[in-house]
Amino acid sequence: MKVFDNKHIKNIALLGSNKSGKTTLAETMLFEAGLINRRGTVENHNTISDYHALEHEREGSVYTTLLHTEWRNYKINILDTPGLDDFIGEVISSVRVADTCVYLINAQHGVEVGTELIWNQVDELRKPTLFVINQLDHPKSNFEQSLNSLKEHFGSAVTPMQFPVNEGVEFNGIIDLLKMKYYKFAPDGGKPEKLSIPDHLKEKTDRMHNELVEKAAENDEGLMELYFEKGTLTEDEMRKGLRLGMMNHDVFPVFSISAKNDMGSGRLMGFIDNVAPSAIDAMAEHTTSGEEIPLKEDAPAEVFVFKTRIEPNLGQLSFFKVVSGTLDAGTELINQQTGQSERFNQLFIIDGHSRNEVKSLGTGDLGATLKLKNTSTNDTLSAGNLEEPVAPMEFPSPRLTVAITATNRSDEEKLGEVLSRLTAEDPTIRVNYSSELKQLLLGCQGELHLSVVKWILENIYGLSIEFATPKISYRETIQSTAECLYRHKKQSGGAGQFAEVKLTVMPYYEGMADPEGFTIRQKQEIDLDWGGKLIYYNCIVGGAIDARFHPSILKGVMEVMENGPVTGSYARDVVVLVHDGKMHPVDSNDIAFKLAGGHAFKEAFLNARPAVLEPVNELEVFVPEELMGDVMTDLQTRRSIITGVDVKGNYQVIRAKTPVAELDKYTTSLRSITQGRSSFVSKFSEYQPVSQENIAAMA
Ligand SMILES: Nc1nc2c(ncn2[C@@H]2O[C@H](COP(=O)(O)OP(=O)(O)OP(=O)(O)O)[C@@H](O)[C@H]2O)c(=O)[nH]1
Ligand SMILES: [Mg+2]
């Protein structure tokens, strides 16, 4: 198989809302390029892209699939992404390695809700983008409205390249404003007849062509001068201007197609080949500190792993982009994250489920290899030692967390192993065991994502599992000062036990000075594993308690701290001053002081206005302005404190502090309040006292 140079490799990501037709378009592109001689459909479960059993069941994409076509000396690598935002992780890695994003719009609906989440990824990396208005054959198709909604959302960079003829069920033609031709299709699509522009469309075509020429000229001074001189531009000059415009995000060309009827996809591929930026024009990768990594063909090989798949019968398949040099099969590269060397024994070009072995992959190309031992998604591997690896992709933190258990206890170990495989494949899944809550926690992007995890565990790995709401990590503390004297005395038969401890407890706060009125002999400041502090003062005067008993008293106090007197949760932020007591020359020992210390502390704690604290998260909710009110109202019913509102692009960002107890299934309810047009991030902020009425509700 041919090794393509970086001018002839085009990496495209097919993006767009759920059911806009990405998978259908990918299938049509493979057909047009002659790679398959029959087109499958999503409904018949026989597309090259949606090959996974789960995708057959759902009749939609769940994973990004890598495919490729070879077309007029160009290799187009296609990343067919899923449209539902629970699968945003798949979009993030695809956009990262794409040179051009091909964004599908369903002509029935125009720009759909949820577009923003995907668009944020494209916009942040400033990836060249073209829009494709698909489904122009549909009876409810509306090209004009779709184009207008694109302009409303993405502004004046939206540049029509074509418009449809006989839109709707009779759709059979496209007027191309660059080629100035009428492409007329036979009922089964494919190669069109190239005709002159029909008379009745001439005026509209000329007007739109002139707009396109102007748009192409705007991106380059030289072109602008030519345009003023000649009043027009040649096709090649326009291509140059459009490519420059795409690279600066000043031009988003818009195409017209019916992927289902194979109308317009050939022309779209021609444009991707001839105009869209190739791997060499595309923005270089950056290192962790933001340095550019130039795409050099004659440099030593360097690859970036953007995706990992674990096939039950095959093992680990690592997908990578060659970011410089040429990679030959058998090469050994050093993983820059782990320092270990890895041999790329076999190199593959991937088309959905099938792998074709190749000898080399050139700069900018995408491929995969099997059985790397210590390499995961986001790793950089190179021939020599690099100063810095490629900057890793950032994946969103979980929006939904549940506790997960295996129905059969004997499956627990297997469940742990399988979950760690799933997190290697999908960085938007996070798993950790909370020793405090004694629960295995699984974080993911939403209910649908969760149902996918369940499906895989049950159907691929034969595990039966149950989900539960995670417990809340409450804390206890005190709000005032209290004193207690406790005498532990036991006289039964042989040796007795005797210890008397008098102590005072008070609340601890950051920067607190040593309390006055006590003779402080020794101070111990303990950073608690579960957050907060315990400060222990030995204030014994006159030898009432021997110094050797203090570790035992502290042990007794710590046992109570670990098992708070009010709810059994961890206690935090407490000062203990042990200032008096008594010993017995024979009966006093470590156990007696531990017991006396623990009891005295517990009683004092309960008399010092104890409070239950709950974890509070800091939330950033991104919403379109018109939905602000609804989202705010909902946040307020969740006991939130709104701390600010900012503007970020098209969004309002609401900042709030919300108790974790109120965030159960927030992702689902936010989605339903905003019809999917919002997103949020949430992270732990602090502990706050729970009000008395809420403590009652907890009970
Ligand atoms: N009429 C018509 N239907 C289409 C066209 N393209 C796709 N469809 C239909 O739209 C539905 C969704 O198509 P897919 O290709 O699965 O869409 P997708 O964008 O890959 O969807 P997700 O992977 O779920 O995000 C299927 O029923 C297709 O047959 C088109 O050009 N015209
Ligand atoms: Mg799909």
XYZ file of C-alpha atoms and ligand atoms in Angstrom:
732
model
C 0.000 0.000 0.000
C 1.156 3.483 -0.874
C 2.745 5.775 1.733
C 1.109 9.160 1.287
C 3.093 12.331 1.846
C 1.702 14.970 4.137
C 0.371 17.111 1.277
C -1.845 14.245 0.237
C -3.210 13.222 3.623
C -6.418 14.806 4.830
C -7.721 13.924 8.255
C -11.358 14.823 8.651
C -13.687 14.486 11.635
C -17.377 14.081 10.824
C -19.200 16.016 13.514
C -22.782 17.049 14.144
C -25.926 16.334 16.080
C -27.331 12.917 16.645
C -28.840 11.479 13.432
C -27.615 14.252 11.172
C -26.224 11.543 8.869
C -22.488 11.298 9.676
C -22.297 7.516 9.496
C -24.386 7.459 6.319
C -22.050 10.042 4.750
C -18.964 8.038 5.770
C -20.447 4.956 4.073
C -21.251 6.967 0.961
C -17.712 8.370 0.821
C -16.229 4.863 0.945
C -18.622 3.834 -1.822
C -17.797 6.868 -3.984
C -14.092 6.119 -3.638
C -14.701 2.524 -4.734
C -13.609 0.997 -1.423
C -16.930 -0.792 -1.056
C -19.302 -1.762 -3.836
C -22.501 -1.819 -1.820
C -23.650 0.785 0.679
C -24.865 -0.441 4.048
C -27.396 1.478 6.133
C -27.530 2.228 9.835
C -30.937 0.515 10.055
C -29.655 -2.656 8.403
C -26.719 -2.760 10.816
C -24.263 -3.199 7.976
C -22.316 0.062 7.724
C -18.528 -0.156 7.938
C -18.513 2.525 10.632
C -21.228 1.449 13.091
C -19.939 -2.119 13.394
C -20.204 -2.581 17.158
C -23.075 -4.733 18.452
C -24.050 -1.895 20.782
C -24.290 0.469 17.805
C -26.474 -2.042 16.002
C -28.765 -2.213 18.994
C -28.954 1.575 19.369
C -28.948 2.246 15.599
C -26.531 5.109 16.113
C -22.854 5.689 16.780
C -21.408 5.286 20.259
C -17.718 5.272 19.347
C -15.635 7.226 16.898
C -14.696 4.962 14.013
C -11.614 5.489 11.908
C -12.069 4.845 8.174
C -10.165 5.873 5.091
C -10.604 6.462 1.390
C -8.093 6.860 -1.376
C -9.382 9.276 -3.929
C -7.496 10.869 -6.796
C -4.077 10.519 -5.167
C -5.309 11.708 -1.803
C -5.865 9.686 1.297
C -8.773 10.940 3.378
C -8.814 9.552 6.914
C -12.351 9.831 8.237
C -13.219 9.928 11.932
C -16.949 9.263 12.213
C -17.945 10.569 15.647
C -21.125 9.990 17.688
C -23.487 12.967 17.902
C -24.907 12.572 21.409
C -23.108 14.688 23.982
C -22.715 11.853 26.491
C -20.044 10.638 24.069
C -18.192 13.955 23.951
C -14.912 12.186 24.834
C -14.964 10.536 21.399
C -15.420 13.950 19.784
C -12.571 15.527 21.757
C -9.954 13.030 20.551
C -11.215 13.156 16.961
C -11.190 16.940 16.713
C -7.691 16.960 18.159
C -6.174 14.905 15.326
C -8.382 16.239 12.507
C -7.040 18.757 10.003
C -10.544 19.721 8.893
C -13.838 19.319 10.712
C -16.820 18.429 8.546
C -19.875 19.519 10.468
C -23.181 18.030 9.344
C -26.437 19.910 9.678
C -29.722 18.083 9.273
C -31.702 20.128 6.722
C -34.926 19.221 8.542
C -33.843 21.035 11.689
C -31.028 23.488 10.913
C -28.559 24.063 13.759
C -29.768 21.814 16.556
C -29.647 22.074 20.305
C -26.486 20.688 21.781
C -24.338 21.967 18.882
C -22.435 24.219 21.271
C -20.771 21.410 23.178
C -19.167 20.028 20.038
C -18.497 23.476 18.629
C -16.563 24.468 21.760
C -14.011 21.769 20.944
C -13.647 22.943 17.349
C -13.463 26.588 18.314
C -10.929 26.108 21.075
C -8.486 24.430 18.698
C -9.485 26.741 15.814
C -9.784 23.763 13.507
C -10.673 24.553 9.869
C -14.329 23.670 9.441
C -16.825 23.218 6.671
C -20.548 22.693 7.065
C -22.590 20.166 5.140
C -26.341 20.582 4.927
C -27.523 16.984 4.615
C -30.846 15.233 4.003
C -31.876 17.671 1.243
C -33.989 14.817 -0.149
C -36.150 14.749 2.964
C -39.735 16.022 2.566
C -39.186 18.387 5.510
C -35.809 19.649 4.312
C -35.376 23.425 4.399
C -32.084 24.640 2.961
C -32.702 28.380 3.370
C -33.677 28.038 7.004
C -30.727 25.776 7.722
C -28.339 28.234 6.077
C -29.832 31.113 8.047
C -29.505 29.230 11.316
C -25.838 28.592 10.477
C -25.312 32.314 9.866
C -27.058 33.181 13.115
C -24.878 30.805 15.087
C -21.524 31.084 13.388
C -21.649 34.551 11.834
C -20.464 35.959 8.551
C -17.744 33.342 8.047
C -20.536 30.984 6.916
C -20.055 30.876 3.124
C -22.387 28.918 0.821
C -20.516 26.996 -1.887
C -23.654 25.476 -3.404
C -27.403 25.480 -3.275
C -29.871 22.652 -4.001
C -32.189 22.230 -6.988
C -35.595 20.607 -6.430
C -35.083 20.341 -2.704
C -37.284 17.735 -0.954
C -38.320 14.317 -2.258
C -37.519 15.412 -5.834
C -34.017 16.589 -4.915
C -31.718 15.853 -7.835
C -29.340 18.732 -8.366
C -26.810 21.155 -6.974
C -25.668 24.506 -8.300
C -21.963 24.804 -7.531
C -20.880 28.404 -7.001
C -17.151 27.721 -7.321
C -17.313 25.590 -10.481
C -20.342 27.530 -11.792
C -21.962 24.297 -12.904
C -25.271 22.559 -12.438
C -24.699 19.004 -11.170
C -27.696 16.875 -12.063
C -28.043 13.431 -10.511
C -29.740 10.238 -11.668
C -32.223 8.860 -9.073
C -29.558 6.654 -7.476
C -27.029 9.483 -7.230
C -23.343 8.909 -7.893
C -21.607 10.734 -10.715
C -23.701 13.697 -11.893
C -24.138 15.232 -15.307
C -22.342 18.596 -15.437
C -24.639 21.135 -17.069
C -24.756 24.891 -17.542
C -26.673 26.934 -15.036
C -30.388 26.907 -15.989
C -31.679 30.312 -17.086
C -34.155 30.719 -14.258
C -31.344 30.288 -11.687
C -28.730 32.454 -13.424
C -29.392 35.644 -11.523
C -29.325 33.985 -8.101
C -26.227 31.973 -9.052
C -24.344 35.055 -10.278
C -25.175 36.967 -7.132
C -24.066 34.141 -4.856
C -20.960 33.494 -6.963
C -19.929 37.150 -6.607
C -20.401 36.940 -2.865
C -18.199 33.850 -2.829
C -15.480 35.549 -4.896
C -15.482 38.479 -2.518
C -15.303 36.173 0.482
C -12.351 34.299 -1.044
C -10.536 37.566 -1.847
C -10.897 38.945 1.657
C -8.359 36.502 3.086
C -5.285 37.711 1.263
C -4.047 41.146 0.183
C -2.701 39.866 -3.134
C -6.047 38.278 -3.944
C -7.850 41.442 -2.948
C -5.727 43.461 -5.405
C -6.373 40.945 -8.175
C -10.079 41.091 -7.433
C -10.119 44.894 -7.682
C -8.148 44.729 -10.927
C -10.184 42.047 -12.690
C -13.489 42.262 -10.845
C -13.311 38.495 -10.326
C -10.953 35.637 -9.445
C -10.089 32.364 -11.171
C -11.124 29.059 -9.623
C -7.592 28.450 -8.402
C -7.329 31.906 -6.862
C -10.630 31.315 -5.113
C -9.389 27.971 -3.784
C -6.324 29.644 -2.347
C -8.412 32.342 -0.648
C -10.894 29.830 0.714
C -8.136 27.632 2.142
C -6.541 30.625 3.885
C -9.923 31.699 5.186
C -10.631 28.223 6.528
C -7.314 28.136 8.335
C -8.098 31.426 10.075
C -11.711 30.530 10.890
C -12.802 33.408 8.630
C -14.490 31.089 6.141
C -16.764 28.136 6.873
C -17.781 26.786 3.431
C -21.267 25.251 3.260
C -22.085 22.245 1.052
C -25.394 20.692 -0.019
C -25.868 16.926 -0.067
C -28.049 13.926 0.382
C -25.795 11.317 1.949
C -28.541 8.737 1.722
C -29.063 9.189 -2.024
C -25.343 9.688 -2.723
C -25.856 13.150 -4.157
C -23.094 15.714 -3.649
C -20.656 13.586 -1.673
C -18.216 13.233 -4.600
C -18.025 17.004 -4.993
C -17.535 17.383 -1.237
C -14.622 14.929 -1.348
C -13.134 16.807 -4.304
C -13.205 20.005 -2.242
C -11.632 18.251 0.747
C -8.836 17.041 -1.552
C -8.232 20.264 -3.440
C -9.059 23.019 -1.004
C -9.374 21.897 2.604
C -6.093 22.141 4.542
C -3.948 19.015 4.367
C -1.893 17.575 7.197
C 0.986 19.908 6.338
C -1.199 23.050 6.305
C -2.989 22.048 9.457
C -2.038 23.548 12.730
C 0.970 21.864 14.276
C 0.640 19.976 17.513
C 1.918 21.760 20.596
C 4.038 20.599 23.502
C 2.882 20.806 27.095
C 4.366 24.313 27.381
C 2.786 25.504 24.144
C 5.783 25.159 21.761
C 4.857 24.183 18.195
C 5.968 20.771 16.948
C 6.631 21.379 13.255
C 5.313 18.624 10.970
C 8.632 17.554 9.478
C 8.873 14.635 7.097
C 12.641 14.226 7.420
C 12.652 14.283 11.222
C 12.779 11.180 13.450
C 9.416 9.504 13.950
C 7.154 10.824 16.669
C 3.590 9.689 17.349
C 0.755 10.838 19.576
C -1.717 8.229 20.870
C -5.205 9.697 20.619
C -7.360 6.663 21.311
C -7.179 3.193 22.795
C -9.508 0.295 22.130
C -9.413 -2.986 23.970
C -10.837 -5.885 22.004
C -11.689 -8.877 24.174
C -9.997 -11.362 21.796
C -7.255 -9.185 20.469
C -5.907 -7.007 23.249
C -5.020 -3.364 23.166
C -5.253 -1.442 19.916
C -3.585 2.005 20.096
C -4.594 4.647 17.557
C -2.023 7.305 16.832
C -1.172 10.245 14.632
C 2.318 10.470 13.176
C 3.230 14.005 14.227
C 6.621 13.981 12.558
C 8.821 11.727 10.483
C 7.781 8.412 8.948
C 6.980 5.420 11.082
C 8.115 2.033 9.772
C 6.835 -1.276 11.089
C 9.236 -2.818 13.587
C 10.460 0.562 14.877
C 11.145 0.924 18.561
C 10.061 4.219 20.097
C 10.393 5.574 23.612
C 7.258 6.480 25.484
C 7.973 9.988 26.744
C 5.580 9.645 29.674
C 6.878 6.355 31.045
C 10.420 6.310 29.635
C 9.870 2.741 28.452
C 10.557 1.589 24.938
C 7.805 0.107 22.795
C 8.100 -1.782 19.545
C 5.575 -1.021 16.800
C 5.631 -4.535 15.371
C 2.672 -4.110 13.064
C 1.129 -0.966 11.613
C -2.455 -0.885 10.489
C -4.780 1.254 8.473
C -8.160 0.887 10.098
C -11.556 0.734 8.429
C -14.089 0.177 11.152
C -13.618 -3.354 12.320
C -11.038 -4.351 9.724
C -7.313 -3.796 9.854
C -4.996 -3.653 6.871
C -1.349 -4.090 7.626
C 1.029 -1.537 6.077
C 4.800 -1.161 6.191
C 4.976 2.584 6.871
C 2.861 5.543 7.807
C 3.904 9.060 6.749
C 3.820 12.369 8.595
C 0.316 13.474 9.466
C -1.214 10.044 8.857
C -3.445 8.153 11.282
C -2.975 4.468 12.046
C -3.023 1.880 14.784
C -0.838 -0.761 16.329
C -1.423 -3.737 18.594
C -0.033 -4.750 21.945
C 1.918 -1.750 23.191
C 2.730 -2.730 26.738
C 2.809 0.465 28.749
C 1.203 3.094 26.599
C -2.117 4.808 27.034
C -4.183 7.509 25.377
C -2.440 10.908 25.445
C 1.105 9.455 25.393
C 3.801 10.663 23.008
C 6.345 8.175 21.657
C 9.447 9.156 19.746
C 12.740 7.833 18.453
C 14.906 9.848 20.833
C 14.412 11.657 24.073
C 12.195 14.665 23.666
C 12.363 17.725 25.823
C 8.613 17.775 26.058
C 5.802 15.513 24.944
C 2.736 16.569 22.955
C 0.241 18.428 25.156
C -2.349 15.951 26.413
C -6.027 16.224 25.555
C -8.233 17.358 28.365
C -11.373 15.417 29.062
C -14.285 16.702 31.111
C -14.744 15.460 34.650
C -17.763 13.241 35.367
C -21.210 14.782 35.428
C -22.880 11.732 36.916
C -21.424 9.511 39.640
C -22.932 6.262 40.886
C -21.852 3.495 43.220
C -21.367 0.209 41.383
C -21.361 -3.361 42.706
C -21.240 -6.801 41.146
C -24.446 -8.713 41.861
C -22.324 -11.770 42.682
C -19.659 -10.980 45.222
C -17.301 -13.399 43.497
C -17.292 -11.116 40.411
C -15.911 -8.117 42.272
C -12.308 -8.626 41.248
C -13.259 -9.125 37.624
C -15.433 -6.008 37.774
C -12.439 -3.968 38.958
C -10.276 -5.273 36.103
C -12.913 -4.654 33.463
C -13.586 -1.137 34.735
C -9.918 -0.263 34.480
C -10.015 -1.410 30.834
C -13.037 0.774 30.220
C -11.303 3.818 31.689
C -8.294 3.165 29.447
C -10.614 3.182 26.429
C -12.752 6.089 27.527
C -11.054 8.856 29.545
C -14.438 10.381 30.380
C -15.139 7.391 32.651
C -13.508 7.630 36.080
C -13.477 4.855 38.667
C -12.246 5.004 42.241
C -12.846 3.152 45.457
C -13.830 5.367 48.369
C -12.544 3.754 51.532
C -14.556 6.269 53.534
C -17.882 5.436 51.901
C -16.867 1.837 51.265
C -18.249 2.169 47.757
C -16.772 1.721 44.306
C -17.630 4.941 42.483
C -18.094 5.238 38.743
C -18.196 8.691 37.151
C -19.403 9.250 33.597
C -21.023 11.850 31.344
C -24.724 11.096 31.809
C -27.459 8.477 31.959
C -26.908 7.319 28.410
C -23.183 6.924 28.964
C -24.007 4.923 32.079
C -26.338 2.659 30.144
C -23.525 2.030 27.653
C -21.178 1.025 30.489
C -23.850 -1.329 31.817
C -24.413 -2.830 28.380
C -20.704 -3.506 27.890
C -20.281 -5.031 31.347
C -23.266 -7.295 30.829
C -22.981 -8.203 27.174
C -19.261 -8.214 26.483
C -17.933 -9.296 29.859
C -20.913 -11.266 31.173
C -21.059 -9.351 34.454
C -24.263 -8.642 36.306
C -24.014 -5.303 38.123
C -26.066 -2.909 40.185
C -25.907 0.845 40.496
C -26.789 2.845 43.608
C -26.743 6.495 44.612
C -23.346 7.237 46.177
C -23.358 8.003 49.862
C -22.437 11.502 50.929
C -19.215 12.106 52.850
C -20.595 14.058 55.777
C -18.282 15.490 58.445
C -18.838 16.531 62.059
C -17.407 19.397 64.000
C -18.144 21.557 67.074
C -19.218 25.171 67.350
C -18.476 26.090 70.974
C -16.257 25.221 73.932
C -17.056 22.464 76.441
C -15.269 20.697 79.260
C -15.578 17.151 80.535
C -14.062 15.085 83.295
C -14.286 11.352 82.847
C -13.171 8.699 85.290
C -12.637 5.167 84.066
C -12.518 2.736 86.942
C -12.832 -1.016 86.896
C -12.283 -3.271 89.881
C -13.017 -6.862 89.060
C -10.942 -9.564 90.555
C -7.208 -9.170 89.825
C -5.639 -5.978 88.492
C -8.012 -3.018 88.177
C -8.117 -0.215 85.647
C -8.059 3.429 86.560
C -7.712 6.647 84.618
C -9.204 10.102 84.989
C -9.006 12.693 82.227
C -10.254 16.256 82.238
C -10.231 18.020 78.927
C -11.656 20.995 77.072
C -12.652 21.014 73.401
C -13.076 24.041 71.170
C -13.549 24.670 67.447
C -10.399 24.977 65.343
C -10.075 27.552 62.585
C -7.265 28.384 60.168
C -4.625 30.707 61.685
C -5.898 30.204 65.244
C -3.568 31.287 68.102
C -2.886 28.979 71.061
C -5.805 29.232 73.552
C -5.208 31.383 76.615
C -5.632 30.326 80.254
C -3.870 26.956 79.887
C -0.300 25.979 80.650
C 0.749 24.489 77.364
C 3.480 21.874 77.691
C 3.210 20.248 74.317
C 1.242 20.779 71.116
C 0.501 18.281 68.354
C -1.037 19.438 65.092
C -2.561 16.565 63.137
C -3.598 16.918 59.472
C -6.469 14.498 59.208
C -6.566 12.110 56.242
C -10.185 13.104 55.611
C -9.486 16.857 55.632
C -9.322 19.405 58.447
C -7.242 19.289 61.624
C -7.075 18.046 65.180
C -4.894 20.029 67.597
C -3.932 18.204 70.773
C -2.486 20.125 73.722
C -0.896 18.572 76.771
C -1.603 21.153 79.512
C -0.999 18.939 82.555
C 0.554 20.667 85.541
C 1.938 19.062 88.681
C 2.285 15.578 87.170
C -1.433 14.757 87.424
C -1.033 12.478 84.361
C 2.296 11.021 83.279
C 3.563 12.169 79.868
C 3.688 8.499 78.781
C -0.129 8.272 78.851
C -0.757 11.088 76.360
C -0.355 8.883 73.245
C -3.094 6.632 74.692
C -5.418 9.548 75.414
C -4.822 10.816 71.859
C -5.587 7.341 70.499
C -8.923 7.402 72.331
C -9.685 10.865 70.919
C -8.767 9.756 67.387
C -11.097 6.772 67.553
C -13.961 9.148 68.256
C -12.774 11.504 65.487
C -12.963 8.590 63.039
C -16.445 7.730 64.110
C -18.134 11.041 64.923
C -20.504 11.118 67.927
C -23.480 12.523 65.960
C -23.699 10.495 62.734
C -20.635 8.254 62.745
C -18.978 10.392 60.026
C -15.442 11.676 60.335
C -14.982 14.649 62.690
C -12.669 17.563 61.855
C -11.363 20.925 63.004
C -11.292 20.384 66.749
C -8.890 21.565 69.486
C -8.438 19.290 72.557
C -6.716 20.534 75.699
C -6.003 17.873 78.314
C -5.439 19.865 81.490
C -6.124 17.660 84.504
C -6.654 14.088 85.638
C -5.606 11.430 88.067
C -3.539 8.259 88.009
C -3.433 5.199 90.240
C 0.053 3.853 91.055
C -0.961 0.258 90.182
C -4.167 0.269 88.111
C -3.394 3.020 85.582
C -2.341 1.788 82.150
C -2.550 2.643 78.436
C -5.929 1.016 77.893
C -7.489 2.805 80.813
C -6.264 6.206 79.544
C -7.362 5.465 76.010
C -10.866 4.680 77.260
C -11.024 7.641 79.596
C -9.674 10.012 76.885
C -12.178 8.735 74.326
C -15.170 9.012 76.659
C -14.207 12.465 77.919
C -13.748 13.687 74.364
C -17.051 12.255 73.155
C -19.009 13.831 75.951
C -17.314 17.207 75.576
C -17.899 17.042 71.800
C -21.622 16.456 72.292
C -21.829 19.423 74.677
C -19.946 21.787 72.352
C -22.831 22.453 69.936
C -21.866 19.778 67.433
C -22.653 20.354 63.761
C -22.912 18.069 60.761
C -21.051 19.371 57.723
C -21.856 18.457 54.158
C -19.642 18.664 51.067
C -20.422 21.603 48.819
C -19.304 21.742 45.185
C -18.421 24.723 43.093
C -20.462 24.655 39.906
C -20.017 26.403 36.596
C -23.112 26.060 34.486
C -22.900 27.172 30.847
C -26.275 28.236 29.461
C -27.639 30.308 26.602
C -28.915 33.635 27.934
C -32.601 32.916 27.352
C -32.425 29.871 29.628
C -30.642 31.602 32.516
C -33.803 32.192 34.542
C -34.921 28.560 34.458
C -31.488 27.269 35.379
C -31.125 29.787 38.242
C -34.508 28.868 39.670
C -33.624 25.202 39.595
C -30.265 25.883 41.262
C -32.009 27.772 44.038
C -34.313 24.854 44.766
C -31.111 22.858 45.202
C -29.996 25.020 48.152
C -27.384 26.737 45.967
C -25.721 30.047 46.565
C -25.158 31.877 43.288
C -21.700 33.453 43.483
C -21.543 35.133 40.084
C -22.520 35.263 36.433
C -20.030 35.810 33.580
C -20.241 35.874 29.812
C -18.187 33.429 27.793
C -18.788 33.617 24.038
C -22.414 32.775 23.356
C -22.884 31.555 26.904
C -23.653 32.852 30.310
C -21.622 31.101 32.972
C -23.476 30.792 36.265
C -21.202 30.120 39.235
C -22.786 28.568 42.269
C -22.039 26.627 45.413
C -24.333 23.641 45.728
C -24.426 20.835 48.321
C -23.365 17.513 46.802
C -26.534 15.966 48.249
C -28.521 18.156 45.846
C -26.512 17.211 42.770
C -27.744 13.672 42.331
C -28.798 13.300 38.645
C -28.240 17.024 38.035
C -26.969 16.269 34.543
C -30.295 14.665 33.622
C -32.430 17.453 34.987
C -30.258 20.228 33.524
C -30.529 18.527 30.173
C -34.289 18.407 30.394
C -34.603 22.024 31.559
C -32.452 23.246 28.675
C -33.190 20.600 26.025
C -29.511 19.705 26.056
C -28.259 23.229 25.359
C -26.120 23.535 28.431
C -23.250 21.911 30.206
C -21.632 22.180 33.584
C -18.468 21.404 35.498
C -18.423 20.756 39.184
C -15.671 20.303 41.714
C -15.375 20.044 45.479
C -15.219 23.404 47.216
C -15.697 23.111 50.971
C -17.675 21.706 53.902
C -20.654 23.675 55.166
C -22.891 23.054 58.196
C -26.145 21.291 57.440
C -29.144 23.163 58.869
C -31.146 21.499 61.649
C -34.098 20.839 59.351
C -31.849 19.133 56.842
C -30.257 16.993 59.534
C -33.788 15.907 60.394
C -34.388 15.092 56.718
C -31.186 13.018 56.620
C -32.265 10.878 59.512
N -33.636 11.219 4.022
C -32.384 11.123 4.421
N -32.078 10.436 5.519
C -30.785 10.360 5.879
C -29.752 10.993 5.165
N -28.575 10.751 5.793
C -28.877 9.990 6.860
N -30.194 9.746 6.894
C -30.917 8.939 7.886
O -30.799 9.536 9.147
C -30.687 8.547 10.166
C -29.423 8.777 10.964
O -28.296 8.593 10.140
P -26.863 8.284 10.720
O -25.956 8.227 9.550
O -26.896 7.152 11.647
O -26.634 9.624 11.544
P -25.415 9.967 12.534
O -25.186 11.412 12.355
O -24.287 9.055 12.243
O -26.055 9.686 13.957
P -25.295 9.398 15.365
O -24.173 8.494 15.052
O -26.336 8.791 16.220
O -24.852 10.719 15.880
C -30.693 7.211 9.438
O -31.993 6.736 9.467
C -30.291 7.552 8.035
O -30.818 6.673 7.070
C -30.105 11.723 3.992
O -29.296 12.293 3.280
N -31.435 11.752 3.679
Mg -23.230 7.796 13.430
